[in-house]
PDB file of C-alpha atoms in Angstrom:
ATOM      1  CA  GLY A   1     -13.169  51.799  35.926  1.00 55.00           C
ATOM      2  CA  ALA A   2     -10.811  54.741  35.907  1.00 61.00           C
ATOM      3  CA  ALA A   3     -10.339  56.625  32.656  1.00 59.00           C
ATOM      4  CA  CYS A   4      -6.950  56.814  30.937  1.00 63.00           C
ATOM      5  CA  GLY A   5      -5.262  60.029  29.796  1.00 66.00           C
ATOM      6  CA  TYR A   6      -1.696  60.742  28.765  1.00 66.00           C
ATOM      7  CA  VAL A   7       1.349  62.464  30.235  1.00 60.00           C
ATOM      8  CA  ASP A   8       2.547  65.417  28.154  1.00 59.00           C
ATOM      9  CA  PRO A   9       6.311  64.932  27.657  1.00 52.00           C
ATOM     10  CA  HIS A  10       6.786  68.647  26.941  1.00 50.00           C
ATOM     11  CA  ARG A  11       5.758  70.241  30.240  1.00 49.00           C
ATOM     12  CA  ILE A  12       5.550  74.031  30.189  1.00 39.00           C
ATOM     13  CA  LEU A  13       8.121  75.631  32.514  1.00 41.00           C
ATOM     14  CA  GLY A  14       6.451  76.932  35.662  1.00 44.00           C
ATOM     15  CA  ARG A  15       3.271  74.908  35.111  1.00 51.00           C
ATOM     16  CA  MET A  16       1.279  73.870  38.194  1.00 52.00           C
ATOM     17  CA  PHE A  17       2.013  70.282  39.222  1.00 67.00           C
ATOM     18  CA  GLU A  18      -0.614  67.599  39.605  1.00 76.00           C
ATOM     19  CA  LYS A  19      -0.934  66.294  43.159  1.00 88.00           C
ATOM     20  CA  VAL A  20      -0.030  62.824  41.914  1.00 93.00           C
ATOM     21  CA  VAL A  21       0.136  61.177  38.485  1.00 94.00           C
ATOM     22  CA  ILE A  22      -0.855  57.500  38.228  1.00 95.00           C
ATOM     23  CA  ILE A  23       0.734  55.752  35.236  1.00 96.00           C
ATOM     24  CA  ASP A  24      -0.698  52.502  33.899  1.00 96.00           C
ATOM     25  CA  CYS A  25       2.467  50.666  32.817  1.00 96.00           C
ATOM     26  CA  ARG A  26       0.720  48.110  30.600  1.00 96.00           C
ATOM     27  CA  GLY A  27       2.269  48.012  27.113  1.00 95.00           C
ATOM     28  CA  HIS A  28       5.081  50.488  27.870  1.00 97.00           C
ATOM     29  CA  LEU A  29       8.756  49.841  27.127  1.00 97.00           C
ATOM     30  CA  LEU A  30      10.787  49.634  30.332  1.00 97.00           C
ATOM     31  CA  GLY A  31      13.657  51.993  29.488  1.00 96.00           C
ATOM     32  CA  ARG A  32      11.578  54.675  27.783  1.00 96.00           C
ATOM     33  CA  LEU A  33       9.033  54.693  30.598  1.00 97.00           C
ATOM     34  CA  ALA A  34      11.788  54.825  33.248  1.00 97.00           C
ATOM     35  CA  SER A  35      13.510  57.814  31.620  1.00 96.00           C
ATOM     36  CA  THR A  36      10.258  59.812  31.403  1.00 96.00           C
ATOM     37  CA  VAL A  37       9.300  58.997  34.992  1.00 96.00           C
ATOM     38  CA  ALA A  38      12.814  59.868  36.238  1.00 96.00           C
ATOM     39  CA  LYS A  39      12.588  63.318  34.608  1.00 95.00           C
ATOM     40  CA  GLU A  40       9.154  63.954  36.136  1.00 94.00           C
ATOM     41  CA  LEU A  41      10.377  62.921  39.597  1.00 95.00           C
ATOM     42  CA  LEU A  42      13.382  65.250  39.386  1.00 95.00           C
ATOM     43  CA  THR A  43      11.110  68.177  38.523  1.00 94.00           C
ATOM     44  CA  GLY A  44       9.070  67.564  41.701  1.00 93.00           C
ATOM     45  CA  GLN A  45       6.143  65.508  40.409  1.00 94.00           C
ATOM     46  CA  ARG A  46       4.808  62.615  42.492  1.00 94.00           C
ATOM     47  CA  VAL A  47       4.361  59.501  40.337  1.00 96.00           C
ATOM     48  CA  VAL A  48       2.639  56.166  41.039  1.00 96.00           C
ATOM     49  CA  CYS A  49       3.277  53.327  38.561  1.00 97.00           C
ATOM     50  CA  VAL A  50       0.706  50.508  38.550  1.00 96.00           C
ATOM     51  CA  ARG A  51       0.537  47.187  36.651  1.00 96.00           C
ATOM     52  CA  ALA A  52       4.341  46.953  36.502  1.00 96.00           C
ATOM     53  CA  GLU A  53       4.045  43.258  35.601  1.00 96.00           C
ATOM     54  CA  GLU A  54       2.583  44.277  32.196  1.00 96.00           C
ATOM     55  CA  ILE A  55       5.657  46.305  31.127  1.00 97.00           C
ATOM     56  CA  ASN A  56       7.353  45.191  27.902  1.00 97.00           C
ATOM     57  CA  ILE A  57      11.085  44.774  27.238  1.00 97.00           C
ATOM     58  CA  THR A  58      12.578  44.621  23.745  1.00 97.00           C
ATOM     59  CA  GLY A  59      14.278  41.347  22.871  1.00 96.00           C
ATOM     60  CA  SER A  60      13.093  37.785  23.327  1.00 97.00           C
ATOM     61  CA  LEU A  61      12.440  36.229  26.726  1.00 97.00           C
ATOM     62  CA  TYR A  62      15.426  33.905  26.222  1.00 97.00           C
ATOM     63  CA  ARG A  63      17.787  36.816  25.538  1.00 97.00           C
ATOM     64  CA  ASN A  64      16.555  38.791  28.553  1.00 96.00           C
ATOM     65  CA  LYS A  65      16.833  35.730  30.803  1.00 96.00           C
ATOM     66  CA  LEU A  66      20.480  35.372  29.756  1.00 96.00           C
ATOM     67  CA  LYS A  67      21.137  39.053  30.512  1.00 95.00           C
ATOM     68  CA  TYR A  68      19.481  38.785  33.923  1.00 94.00           C
ATOM     69  CA  ALA A  69      21.413  35.586  34.691  1.00 94.00           C
ATOM     70  CA  GLU A  70      24.646  37.515  34.020  1.00 95.00           C
ATOM     71  CA  PHE A  71      23.456  40.275  36.358  1.00 94.00           C
ATOM     72  CA  MET A  72      22.590  37.815  39.134  1.00 93.00           C
ATOM     73  CA  VAL A  73      26.179  36.543  39.171  1.00 94.00           C
ATOM     74  CA  LYS A  74      27.475  40.012  40.089  1.00 94.00           C
ATOM     75  CA  LYS A  75      28.030  40.399  43.844  1.00 94.00           C
ATOM     76  CA  THR A  76      30.438  41.815  46.404  1.00 95.00           C
ATOM     77  CA  ASN A  77      33.243  39.245  46.497  1.00 94.00           C
ATOM     78  CA  THR A  78      34.062  39.591  50.206  1.00 95.00           C
ATOM     79  CA  ASN A  79      30.491  39.952  51.481  1.00 95.00           C
ATOM     80  CA  PRO A  80      27.534  39.373  49.081  1.00 93.00           C
ATOM     81  CA  LYS A  81      25.143  40.881  51.666  1.00 93.00           C
ATOM     82  CA  ARG A  82      26.477  44.315  50.667  1.00 94.00           C
ATOM     83  CA  GLY A  83      24.996  44.011  47.175  1.00 89.00           C
ATOM     84  CA  PRO A  84      24.266  44.506  44.406  1.00 93.00           C
ATOM     85  CA  PHE A  85      20.770  43.281  45.193  1.00 93.00           C
ATOM     86  CA  HIS A  86      18.942  41.323  42.497  1.00 94.00           C
ATOM     87  CA  PHE A  87      15.258  42.268  42.735  1.00 93.00           C
ATOM     88  CA  ARG A  88      12.851  39.689  41.332  1.00 94.00           C
ATOM     89  CA  GLY A  89       9.541  41.583  41.485  1.00 95.00           C
ATOM     90  CA  PRO A  90       8.456  43.671  38.435  1.00 96.00           C
ATOM     91  CA  ALA A  91       7.765  46.776  40.553  1.00 96.00           C
ATOM     92  CA  ARG A  92      11.221  46.573  42.144  1.00 96.00           C
ATOM     93  CA  MET A  93      12.837  46.064  38.712  1.00 96.00           C
ATOM     94  CA  LEU A  94      11.085  49.210  37.465  1.00 97.00           C
ATOM     95  CA  HIS A  95      12.129  51.071  40.633  1.00 97.00           C
ATOM     96  CA  ARG A  96      15.769  50.086  40.033  1.00 96.00           C
ATOM     97  CA  ALA A  97      15.631  51.093  36.349  1.00 97.00           C
ATOM     98  CA  ILE A  98      14.306  54.550  37.306  1.00 97.00           C
ATOM     99  CA  ARG A  99      16.892  54.865  40.101  1.00 96.00           C
ATOM    100  CA  GLY A 100      19.666  54.150  37.593  1.00 96.00           C
ATOM    101  CA  MET A 101      18.615  57.191  35.541  1.00 96.00           C
ATOM    102  CA  MET A 102      19.293  59.773  38.250  1.00 95.00           C
ATOM    103  CA  GLN A 103      21.955  60.611  40.818  1.00 96.00           C
ATOM    104  CA  HIS A 104      20.095  58.829  43.588  1.00 96.00           C
ATOM    105  CA  LYS A 105      22.867  59.263  46.172  1.00 96.00           C
ATOM    106  CA  THR A 106      22.573  63.071  46.150  1.00 96.00           C
ATOM    107  CA  SER A 107      19.955  64.849  48.259  1.00 96.00           C
ATOM    108  CA  ARG A 108      18.044  65.882  45.120  1.00 96.00           C
ATOM    109  CA  GLY A 109      18.046  62.348  43.717  1.00 96.00           C
ATOM    110  CA  SER A 110      17.035  60.678  46.989  1.00 96.00           C
ATOM    111  CA  ALA A 111      14.202  63.218  47.420  1.00 96.00           C
ATOM    112  CA  ALA A 112      13.052  62.433  43.866  1.00 96.00           C
ATOM    113  CA  MET A 113      13.022  58.683  44.541  1.00 96.00           C
ATOM    114  CA  GLU A 114      10.826  59.263  47.602  1.00 96.00           C
ATOM    115  CA  ARG A 115       8.181  60.692  45.252  1.00 95.00           C
ATOM    116  CA  LEU A 116       7.953  57.373  43.391  1.00 96.00           C
ATOM    117  CA  LYS A 117       5.678  54.419  44.138  1.00 96.00           C
ATOM    118  CA  ALA A 118       5.509  51.268  41.996  1.00 97.00           C
ATOM    119  CA  PHE A 119       3.085  48.360  42.291  1.00 96.00           C
ATOM    120  CA  GLU A 120       2.134  45.101  40.642  1.00 96.00           C
ATOM    121  CA  GLY A 121      -1.572  45.216  39.819  1.00 94.00           C
ATOM    122  CA  VAL A 122      -3.711  48.240  40.723  1.00 95.00           C
ATOM    123  CA  PRO A 123      -4.118  48.404  44.529  1.00 94.00           C
ATOM    124  CA  ALA A 124      -6.551  50.705  46.342  1.00 89.00           C
ATOM    125  CA  PRO A 125      -6.980  53.663  46.260  1.00 92.00           C
ATOM    126  CA  TYR A 126      -5.413  53.898  42.780  1.00 93.00           C
ATOM    127  CA  ASP A 127      -8.050  51.592  41.249  1.00 91.00           C
ATOM    128  CA  LYS A 128     -10.579  54.447  41.670  1.00 91.00           C
ATOM    129  CA  MET A 129      -8.306  57.188  40.265  1.00 92.00           C
ATOM    130  CA  LYS A 130      -7.618  58.321  36.710  1.00 93.00           C
ATOM    131  CA  ARG A 131      -4.678  56.479  35.142  1.00 94.00           C
ATOM    132  CA  MET A 132      -2.380  57.929  32.485  1.00 94.00           C
ATOM    133  CA  VAL A 133      -0.188  56.544  29.699  1.00 95.00           C
ATOM    134  CA  VAL A 134       3.095  57.902  28.306  1.00 95.00           C
ATOM    135  CA  PRO A 135       2.676  58.007  24.483  1.00 95.00           C
ATOM    136  CA  GLN A 136       6.398  58.220  23.668  1.00 94.00           C
ATOM    137  CA  ALA A 137       7.083  55.092  25.755  1.00 96.00           C
ATOM    138  CA  LEU A 138       4.374  52.797  24.334  1.00 96.00           C
ATOM    139  CA  ARG A 139       5.656  49.691  22.597  1.00 96.00           C
ATOM    140  CA  ILE A 140       3.013  49.954  19.868  1.00 96.00           C
ATOM    141  CA  THR A 141       4.396  53.358  18.799  1.00 94.00           C
ATOM    142  CA  ARG A 142       8.120  52.664  19.299  1.00 95.00           C
ATOM    143  CA  LEU A 143       8.872  49.038  18.420  1.00 95.00           C
ATOM    144  CA  ARG A 144       8.805  47.957  14.792  1.00 96.00           C
ATOM    145  CA  PRO A 145       6.110  45.312  14.089  1.00 95.00           C
ATOM    146  CA  GLY A 146       7.578  41.831  14.043  1.00 94.00           C
ATOM    147  CA  ARG A 147      10.389  42.624  16.473  1.00 96.00           C
ATOM    148  CA  LYS A 148      10.661  40.354  19.494  1.00 97.00           C
ATOM    149  CA  PHE A 149       9.703  41.537  22.968  1.00 97.00           C
ATOM    150  CA  CYS A 150       8.822  39.985  26.319  1.00 97.00           C
ATOM    151  CA  VAL A 151       6.677  40.875  29.324  1.00 97.00           C
ATOM    152  CA  LEU A 152       8.380  41.889  32.573  1.00 97.00           C
ATOM    153  CA  GLY A 153       6.023  39.765  34.711  1.00 95.00           C
ATOM    154  CA  ARG A 154       6.984  36.616  32.780  1.00 96.00           C
ATOM    155  CA  LEU A 155      10.696  37.408  33.101  1.00 96.00           C
ATOM    156  CA  SER A 156      10.270  38.014  36.844  1.00 96.00           C
ATOM    157  CA  SER A 157       8.525  34.672  37.281  1.00 95.00           C
ATOM    158  CA  GLU A 158      11.345  32.937  35.411  1.00 95.00           C
ATOM    159  CA  VAL A 159      14.013  34.427  37.698  1.00 94.00           C
ATOM    160  CA  GLY A 160      12.299  33.824  41.034  1.00 93.00           C
ATOM    161  CA  TRP A 161       9.225  36.075  41.533  1.00 95.00           C
ATOM    162  CA  LYS A 162       6.541  33.928  43.199  1.00 95.00           C
ATOM    163  CA  HIS A 163       3.468  36.186  43.292  1.00 95.00           C
ATOM    164  CA  ALA A 164       2.314  36.227  39.647  1.00 94.00           C
ATOM    165  CA  SER A 165      -0.714  33.986  40.330  1.00 95.00           C
ATOM    166  CA  ALA A 166      -1.810  36.088  43.335  1.00 96.00           C
ATOM    167  CA  VAL A 167      -1.550  39.328  41.339  1.00 94.00           C
ATOM    168  CA  LYS A 168      -3.470  37.747  38.438  1.00 95.00           C
ATOM    169  CA  MET A 169      -6.287  36.656  40.783  1.00 95.00           C
ATOM    170  CA  LEU A 170      -6.538  40.129  42.378  1.00 95.00           C
ATOM    171  CA  GLU A 171      -6.518  41.792  38.950  1.00 94.00           C
ATOM    172  CA  GLU A 172      -9.379  39.575  37.738  1.00 94.00           C
ATOM    173  CA  LYS A 173     -11.417  40.568  40.802  1.00 94.00           C
ATOM    174  CA  ARG A 174     -10.641  44.264  40.226  1.00 93.00           C
ATOM    175  CA  LYS A 175     -11.652  44.065  36.548  1.00 93.00           C
ATOM    176  CA  ALA A 176     -14.929  42.354  37.516  1.00 94.00           C
ATOM    177  CA  ARG A 177     -15.656  45.172  40.002  1.00 92.00           C
ATOM    178  CA  ASP A 178     -14.802  47.797  37.375  1.00 91.00           C
ATOM    179  CA  LYS A 179     -17.084  46.145  34.805  1.00 92.00           C
ATOM    180  CA  ALA A 180     -19.977  45.960  37.283  1.00 93.00           C
ATOM    181  CA  TYR A 181     -19.493  49.640  38.155  1.00 90.00           C
ATOM    182  CA  ALA A 182     -19.326  50.675  34.475  1.00 90.00           C
ATOM    183  CA  ASP A 183     -22.475  48.663  33.658  1.00 92.00           C
ATOM    184  CA  GLU A 184     -24.329  50.310  36.559  1.00 92.00           C
ATOM    185  CA  GLN A 185     -23.228  53.772  35.400  1.00 91.00           C
ATOM    186  CA  ARG A 186     -24.436  53.086  31.848  1.00 92.00           C
ATOM    187  CA  LYS A 187     -27.737  51.779  33.215  1.00 91.00           C
ATOM    188  CA  GLN A 188     -28.235  54.920  35.307  1.00 91.00           C
ATOM    189  CA  LYS A 189     -27.347  57.125  32.326  1.00 90.00           C
ATOM    190  CA  ARG A 190     -29.940  55.387  30.118  1.00 90.00           C
ATOM    191  CA  ALA A 191     -32.583  55.700  32.861  1.00 89.00           C
ATOM    192  CA  THR A 192     -31.821  59.407  33.264  1.00 86.00           C
ATOM    193  CA  SER A 193     -32.084  59.969  29.491  1.00 85.00           C
ATOM    194  CA  ALA A 194     -35.398  58.096  29.331  1.00 84.00           C
ATOM    195  CA  SER A 195     -36.779  60.126  32.264  1.00 84.00           C
ATOM    196  CA  LYS A 196     -35.651  63.342  30.595  1.00 80.00           C
ATOM    197  CA  VAL A 197     -37.383  62.434  27.320  1.00 78.00           C
ATOM    198  CA  ALA A 198     -40.583  61.497  29.207  1.00 81.00           C
ATOM    199  CA  ALA A 199     -40.530  64.761  31.175  1.00 79.00           C
ATOM    200  CA  MET A 200     -39.972  66.825  28.020  1.00 74.00           C
ATOM    201  CA  GLY A 201     -43.031  65.181  26.472  1.00 75.00           C
ATOM    202  CA  LYS A 202     -45.255  66.422  29.311  1.00 80.00           C
ATOM    203  CA  ILE A 203     -44.417  70.141  29.162  1.00 81.00           C
ATOM    204  CA  SER A 204     -45.694  72.782  26.776  1.00 80.00           C
ATOM    205  CA  ALA A 205     -43.871  73.800  23.601  1.00 79.00           C
ATOM    206  CA  THR A 206     -43.131  77.278  25.056  1.00 81.00           C
ATOM    207  CA  SER A 207     -41.523  75.828  28.194  1.00 80.00           C
ATOM    208  CA  LYS A 208     -39.580  73.324  26.089  1.00 77.00           C
ATOM    209  CA  ALA A 209     -38.216  76.122  23.870  1.00 81.00           C
ATOM    210  CA  ALA A 210     -37.180  78.122  26.955  1.00 81.00           C
ATOM    211  CA  LEU A 211     -35.353  75.109  28.404  1.00 80.00           C
ATOM    212  CA  VAL A 212     -33.528  74.468  25.103  1.00 79.00           C
ATOM    213  CA  THR A 213     -32.552  78.155  24.859  1.00 83.00           C
ATOM    214  CA  HIS A 214     -30.957  78.119  28.312  1.00 82.00           C
ATOM    215  CA  GLY A 215     -29.208  74.758  27.816  1.00 76.00           C
ATOM    216  CA  PHE A 216     -31.342  72.632  30.146  1.00 73.00           C
ATOM    217  CA  ALA A 217     -32.656  70.261  27.472  1.00 63.00           C
TER     218      ALA A 217
END
């Protein structure tokens, strides 16, 4: 599987950008994650958010369902086709939250939004790339223990998202592939170490000392 790092919230001015930053959204709070991602997008960074269905929202599921039900009532009175549009998918909900934190109708804001991609699950090729977390947006560091929270994927399913089971199935397959790959890598590492020890036992003490001195053993 891909390793996880973290996104430094205090970027140094003039620092070289990464080509793309992949953020694993699991366990992050929606608003805090959206604000950090919005700032990164506006500074020119390309961001891909994966596992959007695992995002957390403060407040109970019941409370958030009531809030979303109020939102779904809002529409253009003369022609509802003009919006607002009530996205049901977790990735689209995250996209809308990030969009609401910038002036998306300006050229700068629309260019920033084009740098964003959001997905449920971890599709290829991002399943083979290093994924990051945002420490200041993690629920475990920001929400007091005992406080109620809900998962965005569950809320989405309650309000009309129909693909939770498909995403779950694909994620289980991906995790199985990642585990098989990790096991194979560990097996190869052990075999290499054993071969190295066996080879070191066959050479003279002088050669062994020379190899250790130059960092080859």
